[in-house]
Amino acid sequence: GENVEQHPSTLSVQEGDSAVIKCTYSDSASNYFPWYKQELGKRPQLIIDIRSNVGEKKDQRIAVTLNKTAKHFSLHITETQPEDSAVYFCAASVTRNNRLAFGKGNQVVVIP
Amino acid sequence: DGGITQSPKYLFRKEGQNVTLSCEQNLNHDAMYWYRQDPGQGLRLIYYSQIVNDFQKGDIAEGYSVSREKKESFPLTVTSAQKNPTAFYLCASSRAGGGQPQHFGDGTRLSIL
């Protein structure tokens, strides 16, 4: 099955700086890649997703890039704010079903 | 997302007891999912259902059972065969087909008495 890995496990950034989280996946058939943000004790919330026919997608301060050849995709957060502090999960799935394989998460800490 | 309701928020299980976690959605989604989350771990798929009266095992189905008798409901039973049930359980739903965003409920935290 699909195996998704996230790096680094913890990331600390100064407020206003950029944060980048990278995920790698194993199944070349995967074609849907969402990112979720989870605050402590709360539900994961979808923040952005990308499909394999697109190389990059942006939504305000958040962007995701996909490199299908290298089988990795990255989340970019610019101008970080304290409310960006959370655990971020990446996931991957294939079209034939909607089974998501999740990474173990990255703790992002934005230092005021 | 307000359209997915999980209950109860906290649940305690005694030794040898089966407990059922509720998940209801009013988003008219065909597909529903159950995940288990342990500290420092990602979400692991327990069971999923793509249509009423049909469901498939995920990666960690042992010790769990589900039913999908109604489109809006997908209850999860944690049986006594699940020896380490303490975890945060998340239900999600999505439209049918691949590449559909999954939306999560608020979760149920299950602990052993």
XYZ file of C-alpha atoms in Angstrom:
225
model
C 0.000 0.000 0.000
C 0.852 3.663 -0.085
C 3.470 4.915 2.382
C 3.654 8.627 3.144
C 6.498 10.199 5.106
C 6.796 13.754 6.407
C 9.900 15.765 7.260
C 10.826 17.417 9.538
C 8.755 16.150 12.464
C 8.978 19.494 14.257
C 9.583 22.913 12.768
C 10.038 26.167 14.649
C 9.943 29.455 12.764
C 9.974 33.113 13.712
C 6.766 34.971 13.104
C 6.814 36.435 9.626
C 9.217 33.846 8.226
C 8.256 31.045 5.837
C 7.707 27.398 6.741
C 8.124 24.461 4.373
C 7.050 20.895 5.070
C 7.916 18.113 2.673
C 6.158 14.779 2.162
C 7.249 11.802 0.114
C 4.994 9.035 -1.152
C 5.680 5.579 -2.524
C 2.826 4.725 -4.908
C 3.331 6.333 -8.320
C -0.414 5.809 -8.976
C -1.331 8.311 -6.249
C -2.920 11.380 -7.764
C -4.599 13.339 -4.978
C -2.633 15.077 -2.224
C -4.427 17.000 0.551
C -2.940 18.863 3.493
C -4.717 19.053 6.841
C -4.145 21.326 9.829
C -4.989 20.028 13.280
C -4.977 22.122 16.422
C -4.650 20.385 19.767
C -7.698 18.255 20.553
C -9.573 19.373 17.454
C -10.560 17.918 14.120
C -8.188 17.944 11.140
C -9.193 20.675 8.730
C -8.439 20.594 5.032
C -6.340 23.642 4.147
C -5.286 22.911 0.580
C -5.110 20.015 -1.852
C -3.558 19.307 -5.228
C -4.148 16.794 -7.989
C -1.450 15.181 -10.068
C -2.285 17.126 -13.212
C -1.183 20.338 -11.480
C 2.318 21.262 -10.309
C 1.475 24.061 -7.909
C -1.544 25.569 -6.191
C -1.811 28.691 -4.037
C -4.386 30.012 -1.606
C -3.371 33.291 0.022
C -0.382 32.501 2.302
C -0.470 28.777 1.617
C 0.869 26.921 -1.403
C 1.477 23.317 -2.321
C 3.955 22.070 -4.930
C 4.061 18.592 -6.418
C 6.986 16.781 -8.037
C 5.588 13.571 -9.518
C 8.943 12.381 -10.814
C 10.540 12.537 -7.389
C 7.266 11.554 -5.669
C 7.217 14.373 -3.204
C 4.997 17.336 -2.442
C 5.509 20.280 -0.138
C 3.443 22.740 1.856
C 4.660 26.338 1.910
C 3.365 28.836 4.455
C 4.524 32.405 3.989
C 4.427 35.291 6.488
C 3.736 32.868 9.337
C 1.532 33.984 12.209
C 1.076 32.511 15.715
C -2.266 31.016 14.653
C -0.388 28.893 12.118
C 1.008 26.883 15.053
C -0.504 23.386 14.727
C 0.194 19.885 13.488
C 0.071 19.557 9.708
C -0.687 16.238 8.027
C -0.120 15.358 4.409
C -1.893 12.492 2.686
C -2.064 10.731 -0.656
C -4.655 8.647 -2.464
C -5.340 7.039 -5.818
C -8.344 7.699 -8.038
C -9.815 4.204 -7.928
C -10.766 4.700 -4.313
C -10.602 7.552 -1.872
C -8.434 5.835 0.699
C -6.068 8.377 2.143
C -2.677 7.352 3.488
C -1.542 9.936 6.033
C 1.919 10.970 7.118
C 2.662 11.139 10.846
C 2.389 14.894 10.999
C 4.626 17.913 11.487
C 4.413 20.112 14.553
C 4.867 23.703 13.428
C 5.613 26.272 16.119
C 5.537 29.952 15.199
C 7.536 32.009 17.682
C 6.152 35.530 18.211
C -17.243 20.744 9.644
C -20.657 21.321 11.142
C -22.192 18.645 8.917
C -20.492 15.716 10.661
C -21.467 14.919 14.217
C -19.642 12.438 16.396
C -20.875 11.335 19.788
C -20.048 11.021 22.545
C -17.073 13.357 22.848
C -15.559 11.215 25.621
C -16.172 7.522 26.222
C -14.879 5.083 28.795
C -14.744 1.353 28.277
C -14.578 -1.349 30.871
C -12.684 -4.595 30.435
C -14.527 -7.015 28.124
C -17.065 -4.431 27.030
C -18.098 -3.451 23.525
C -18.722 0.238 22.906
C -20.235 2.001 19.913
C -19.177 5.378 18.572
C -21.710 7.349 16.597
C -21.083 9.278 13.384
C -23.825 11.151 11.539
C -23.500 13.437 8.521
C -25.977 15.704 6.765
C -23.728 16.554 3.822
C -25.364 13.950 1.549
C -21.972 12.287 1.155
C -21.874 8.727 -0.135
C -18.527 7.804 1.414
C -17.692 7.639 5.123
C -14.536 6.678 6.995
C -13.260 5.851 10.464
C -9.730 6.709 11.549
C -7.792 6.101 14.707
C -5.267 8.672 15.937
C -2.611 7.912 18.552
C -0.172 10.491 19.970
C 2.643 11.215 17.554
C 0.986 9.131 14.870
C -0.850 10.014 11.733
C -4.396 8.949 11.087
C -4.828 5.237 10.435
C -7.834 3.944 8.524
C -10.028 1.446 10.358
C -12.988 0.987 7.991
C -14.533 2.856 5.115
C -17.781 2.729 3.206
C -18.321 4.066 -0.287
C -22.036 3.335 -0.443
C -24.898 2.246 1.779
C -24.837 -1.434 2.811
C -21.216 -1.818 1.775
C -17.960 -1.289 3.658
C -14.328 -2.376 3.472
C -11.577 -2.961 5.983
C -8.858 -0.402 6.294
C -5.352 -0.909 7.617
C -6.223 -1.672 11.254
C -9.703 -3.281 11.228
C -9.009 -6.036 13.766
C -11.100 -5.594 16.906
C -13.546 -3.181 15.238
C -16.832 -3.552 13.404
C -19.067 -1.164 11.453
C -22.437 -1.015 9.726
C -23.800 1.259 7.010
C -27.571 0.831 6.995
C -28.278 4.490 6.276
C -26.436 6.963 4.086
C -26.057 9.476 6.896
C -24.859 7.077 9.593
C -21.703 4.991 10.023
C -21.363 3.701 13.613
C -18.141 2.083 14.802
C -18.109 -0.643 17.455
C -14.924 -1.169 19.410
C -15.113 -4.778 20.539
C -13.465 -6.475 23.498
C -11.082 -8.063 20.995
C -9.401 -4.669 20.566
C -6.836 -4.883 23.366
C -5.513 -1.350 23.086
C -8.527 0.815 22.298
C -7.389 4.016 24.001
C -7.167 6.588 21.198
C -8.829 9.506 19.475
C -11.351 8.299 16.891
C -12.216 10.448 13.905
C -15.030 9.996 11.443
C -14.944 11.593 8.003
C -17.116 11.766 4.927
C -16.698 12.685 1.281
C -18.400 12.544 -2.077
C -18.012 9.267 -3.934
C -15.038 8.614 -6.167
C -11.354 9.324 -5.983
C -9.765 12.641 -5.265
C -12.610 13.900 -3.099
C -11.836 16.012 -0.013
C -12.623 14.274 3.248
C -14.228 16.330 5.991
C -13.876 15.344 9.619
C -16.034 15.325 12.707
C -14.845 16.551 16.113
C -13.775 13.096 17.238
C -14.425 10.776 20.185
C -11.773 10.190 22.810
C -11.989 6.620 24.114
C -10.272 5.580 27.322
C -10.079 2.394 29.349
C -11.395 2.331 32.905
